[in-house]
mmCIF file of C-alpha atoms in Angstrom:
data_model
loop_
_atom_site.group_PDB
_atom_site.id
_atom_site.type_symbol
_atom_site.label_atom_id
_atom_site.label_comp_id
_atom_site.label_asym_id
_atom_site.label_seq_id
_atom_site.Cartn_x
_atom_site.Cartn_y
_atom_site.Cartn_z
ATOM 1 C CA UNK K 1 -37.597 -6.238 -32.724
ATOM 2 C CA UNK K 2 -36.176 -3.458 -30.759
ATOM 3 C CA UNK K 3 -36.531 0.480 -32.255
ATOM 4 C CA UNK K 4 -33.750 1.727 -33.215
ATOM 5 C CA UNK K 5 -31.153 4.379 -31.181
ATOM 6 C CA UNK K 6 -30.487 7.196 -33.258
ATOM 7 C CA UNK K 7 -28.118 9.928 -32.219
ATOM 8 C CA UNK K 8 -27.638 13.647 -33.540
ATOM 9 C CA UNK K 9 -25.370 16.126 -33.460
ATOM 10 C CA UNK K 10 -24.910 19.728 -34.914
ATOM 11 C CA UNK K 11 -22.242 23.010 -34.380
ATOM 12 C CA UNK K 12 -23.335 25.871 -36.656
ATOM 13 C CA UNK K 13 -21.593 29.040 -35.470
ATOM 14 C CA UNK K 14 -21.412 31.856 -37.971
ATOM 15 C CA UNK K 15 -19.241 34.920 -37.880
ATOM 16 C CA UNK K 16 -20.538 38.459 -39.580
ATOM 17 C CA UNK K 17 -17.556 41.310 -39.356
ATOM 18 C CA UNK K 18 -17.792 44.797 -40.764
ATOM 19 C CA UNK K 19 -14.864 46.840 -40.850
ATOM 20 C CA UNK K 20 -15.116 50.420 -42.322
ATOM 21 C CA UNK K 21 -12.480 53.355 -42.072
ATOM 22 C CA UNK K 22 -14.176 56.080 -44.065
ATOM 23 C CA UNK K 23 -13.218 59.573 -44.471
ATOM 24 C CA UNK K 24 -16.129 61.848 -44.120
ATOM 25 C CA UNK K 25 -17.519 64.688 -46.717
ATOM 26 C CA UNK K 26 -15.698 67.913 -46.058
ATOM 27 C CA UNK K 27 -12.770 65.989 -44.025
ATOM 28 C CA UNK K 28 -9.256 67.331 -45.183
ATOM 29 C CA UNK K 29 -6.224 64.642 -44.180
ATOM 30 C CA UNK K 30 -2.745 65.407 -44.511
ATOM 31 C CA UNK K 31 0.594 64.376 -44.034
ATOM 32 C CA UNK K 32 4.382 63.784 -45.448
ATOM 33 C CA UNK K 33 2.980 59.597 -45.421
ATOM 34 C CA UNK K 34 -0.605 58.594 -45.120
ATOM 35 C CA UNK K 35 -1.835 55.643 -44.823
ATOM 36 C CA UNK K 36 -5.526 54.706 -44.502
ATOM 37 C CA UNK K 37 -5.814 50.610 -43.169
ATOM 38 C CA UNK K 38 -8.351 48.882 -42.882
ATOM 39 C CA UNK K 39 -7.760 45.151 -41.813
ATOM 40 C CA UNK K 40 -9.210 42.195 -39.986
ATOM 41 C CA UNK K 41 -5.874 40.603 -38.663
ATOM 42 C CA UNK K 42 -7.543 37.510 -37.493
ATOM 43 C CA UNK K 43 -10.386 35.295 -38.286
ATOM 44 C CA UNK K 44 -10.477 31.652 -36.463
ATOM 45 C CA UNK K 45 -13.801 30.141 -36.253
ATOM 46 C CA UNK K 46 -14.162 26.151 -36.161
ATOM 47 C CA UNK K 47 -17.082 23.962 -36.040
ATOM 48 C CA UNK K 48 -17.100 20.332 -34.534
ATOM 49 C CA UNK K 49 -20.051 17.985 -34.312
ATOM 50 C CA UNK K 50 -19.504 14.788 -32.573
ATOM 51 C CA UNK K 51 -22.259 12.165 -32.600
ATOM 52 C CA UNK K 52 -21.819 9.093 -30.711
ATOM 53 C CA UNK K 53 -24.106 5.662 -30.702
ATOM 54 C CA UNK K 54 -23.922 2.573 -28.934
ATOM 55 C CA UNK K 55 -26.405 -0.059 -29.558
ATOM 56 C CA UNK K 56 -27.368 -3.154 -31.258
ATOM 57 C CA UNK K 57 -29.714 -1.096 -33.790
ATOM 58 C CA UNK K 58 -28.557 2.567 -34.173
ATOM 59 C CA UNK K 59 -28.358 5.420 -36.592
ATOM 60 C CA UNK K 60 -26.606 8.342 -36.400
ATOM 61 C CA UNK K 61 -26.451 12.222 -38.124
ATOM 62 C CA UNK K 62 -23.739 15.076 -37.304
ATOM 63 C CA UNK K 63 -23.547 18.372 -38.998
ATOM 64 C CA UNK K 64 -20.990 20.817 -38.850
ATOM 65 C CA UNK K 65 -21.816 24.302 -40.457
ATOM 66 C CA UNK K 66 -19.536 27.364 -40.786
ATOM 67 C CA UNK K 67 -20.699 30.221 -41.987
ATOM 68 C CA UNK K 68 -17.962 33.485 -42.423
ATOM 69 C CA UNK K 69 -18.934 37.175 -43.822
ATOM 70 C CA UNK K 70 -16.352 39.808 -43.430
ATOM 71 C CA UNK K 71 -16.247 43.291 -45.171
ATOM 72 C CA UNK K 72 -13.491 45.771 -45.290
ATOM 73 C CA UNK K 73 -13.856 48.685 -46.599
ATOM 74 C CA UNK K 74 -12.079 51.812 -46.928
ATOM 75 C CA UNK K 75 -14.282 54.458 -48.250
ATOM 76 C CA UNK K 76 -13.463 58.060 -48.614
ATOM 77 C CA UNK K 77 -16.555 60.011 -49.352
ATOM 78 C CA UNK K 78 -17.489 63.089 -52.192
ATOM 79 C CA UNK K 79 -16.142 65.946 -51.125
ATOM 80 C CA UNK K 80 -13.269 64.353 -48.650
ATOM 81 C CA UNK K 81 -9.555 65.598 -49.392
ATOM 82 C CA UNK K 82 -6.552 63.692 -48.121
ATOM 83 C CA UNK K 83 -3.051 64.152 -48.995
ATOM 84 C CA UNK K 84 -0.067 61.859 -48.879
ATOM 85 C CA UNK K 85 2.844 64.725 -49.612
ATOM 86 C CA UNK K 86 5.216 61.734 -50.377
ATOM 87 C CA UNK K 87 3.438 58.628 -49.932
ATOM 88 C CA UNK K 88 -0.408 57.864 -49.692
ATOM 89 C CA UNK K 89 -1.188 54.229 -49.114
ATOM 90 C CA UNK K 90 -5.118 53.014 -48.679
ATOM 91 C CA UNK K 91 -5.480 49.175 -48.134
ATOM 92 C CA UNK K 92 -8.282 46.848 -47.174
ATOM 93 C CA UNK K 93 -8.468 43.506 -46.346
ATOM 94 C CA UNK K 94 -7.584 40.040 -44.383
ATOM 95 C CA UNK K 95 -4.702 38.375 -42.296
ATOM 96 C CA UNK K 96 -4.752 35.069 -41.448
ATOM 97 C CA UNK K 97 -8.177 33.383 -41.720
ATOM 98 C CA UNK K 98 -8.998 29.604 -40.732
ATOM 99 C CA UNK K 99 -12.606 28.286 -40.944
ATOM 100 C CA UNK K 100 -13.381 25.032 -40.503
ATOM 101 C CA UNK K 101 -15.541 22.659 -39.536
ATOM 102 C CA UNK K 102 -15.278 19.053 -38.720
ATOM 103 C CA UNK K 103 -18.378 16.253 -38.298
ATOM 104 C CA UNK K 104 -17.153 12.679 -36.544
ATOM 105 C CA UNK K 105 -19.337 10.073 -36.418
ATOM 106 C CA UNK K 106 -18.542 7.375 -33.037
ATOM 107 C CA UNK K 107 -20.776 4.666 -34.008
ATOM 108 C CA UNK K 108 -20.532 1.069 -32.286
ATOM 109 C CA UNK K 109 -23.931 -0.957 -33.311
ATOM 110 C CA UNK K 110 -24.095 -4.717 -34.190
ATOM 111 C CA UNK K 111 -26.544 -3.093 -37.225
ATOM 112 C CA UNK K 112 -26.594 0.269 -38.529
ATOM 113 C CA UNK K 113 -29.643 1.712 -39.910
ATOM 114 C CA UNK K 114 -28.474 4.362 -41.348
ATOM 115 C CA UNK K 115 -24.690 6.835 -40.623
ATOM 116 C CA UNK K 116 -24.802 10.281 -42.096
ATOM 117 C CA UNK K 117 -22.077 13.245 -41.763
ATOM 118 C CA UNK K 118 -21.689 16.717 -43.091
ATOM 119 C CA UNK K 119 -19.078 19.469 -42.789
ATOM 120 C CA UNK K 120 -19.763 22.296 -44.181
ATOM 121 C CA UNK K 121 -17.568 25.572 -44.570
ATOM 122 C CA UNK K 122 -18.524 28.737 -46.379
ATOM 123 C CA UNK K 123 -16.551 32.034 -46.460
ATOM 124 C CA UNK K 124 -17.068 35.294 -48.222
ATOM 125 C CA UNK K 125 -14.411 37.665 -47.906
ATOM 126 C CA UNK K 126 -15.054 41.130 -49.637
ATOM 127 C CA UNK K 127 -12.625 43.948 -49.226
ATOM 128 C CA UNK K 128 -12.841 47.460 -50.925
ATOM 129 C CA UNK K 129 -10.589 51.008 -51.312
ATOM 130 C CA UNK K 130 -13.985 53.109 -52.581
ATOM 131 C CA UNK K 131 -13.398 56.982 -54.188
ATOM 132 C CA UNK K 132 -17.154 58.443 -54.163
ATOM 133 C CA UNK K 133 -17.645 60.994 -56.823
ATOM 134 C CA UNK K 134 -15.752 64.048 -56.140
ATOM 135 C CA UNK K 135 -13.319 62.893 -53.103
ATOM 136 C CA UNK K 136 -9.690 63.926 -54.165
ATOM 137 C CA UNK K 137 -6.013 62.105 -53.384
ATOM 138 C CA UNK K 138 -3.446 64.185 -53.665
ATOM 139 C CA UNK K 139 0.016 62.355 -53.368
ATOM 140 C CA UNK K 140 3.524 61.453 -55.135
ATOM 141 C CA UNK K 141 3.124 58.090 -54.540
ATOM 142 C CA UNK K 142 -0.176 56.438 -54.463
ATOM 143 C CA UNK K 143 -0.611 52.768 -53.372
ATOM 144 C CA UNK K 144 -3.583 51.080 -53.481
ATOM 145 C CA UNK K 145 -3.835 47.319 -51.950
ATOM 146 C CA UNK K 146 -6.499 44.879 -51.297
ATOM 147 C CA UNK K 147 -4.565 41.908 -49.344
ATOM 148 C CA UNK K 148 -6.444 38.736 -49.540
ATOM 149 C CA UNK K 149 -6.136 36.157 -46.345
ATOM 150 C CA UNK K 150 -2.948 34.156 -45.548
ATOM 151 C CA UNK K 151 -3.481 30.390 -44.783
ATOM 152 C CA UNK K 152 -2.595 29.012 -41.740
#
């Protein structure tokens, strides 16, 4: 009896982002409207594993692993001063975001030992507006938004 013919495949790209605006200790901002933004616009990351088999005896395995880790932070630190004489507006956070990933399996085998596929998508997201101890805001109008991501 023949061995079997086994195929594999795996696509694991991973995506780590930092985005930081931060206002530094002793830094004095002003201005009639002031905004402090930090955003990632765009995220698009997509995993595809494609395994493909053919044989009398055959097994396959695909694995598709995302892996996503943005931060966004807006941090203005002790002893930072900004003003916003009408308006002051500090946001953090994420656009559109699309992650996926996607395992096929192509198997053509008169017996098959054994067929296995995985997709696999994790995200973590984290966006922040920080005030260390001591930093001052001085505004009419203070806004404060964390956006989360937009589907596709």
């Amino acid at each position: 009896m023949a061995l079997p013919e086994s195929a594999k495949a795996e696509a694991t790209p991973s995506l780590e982002e930092r985005v930081l605006v931060s206002v530094a200790d002793g830094a004095d901002l002003r201005g009639r409207t002031t905004t402090l933004s930090a955003m990632s616009e765009s995220l698009n990351i997509t995993a595809t594993a494609l395994s493909d088999t053919d044989a009398a005896l055959a097994g396959t395995r695909t694995d598709a692993v995302v892996a996503v880790d943005s931060d966004v932070d807006v941090t203005l630190a002790s002893g930072s001063t900004v003003t916003g004489e009408r308006t002051l507006t500090l946001e953090a956070g994420h656009g559109l975001s699309i992650a996926q990933s996607i395992a096929v399996v192509d198997l053509l085998a008169f017996i098959s030992v054994s067929t296995e596929a995985e997709a696999t998508t994790t995200a973590t997201l984290d966006a922040r507006v920080t005030f260390e101890d001591g930093a001052v805001a001085r505004t009419q109008d203070l806004d404060v938004e964390l956006k989360a991501p937009t589907p596709p």
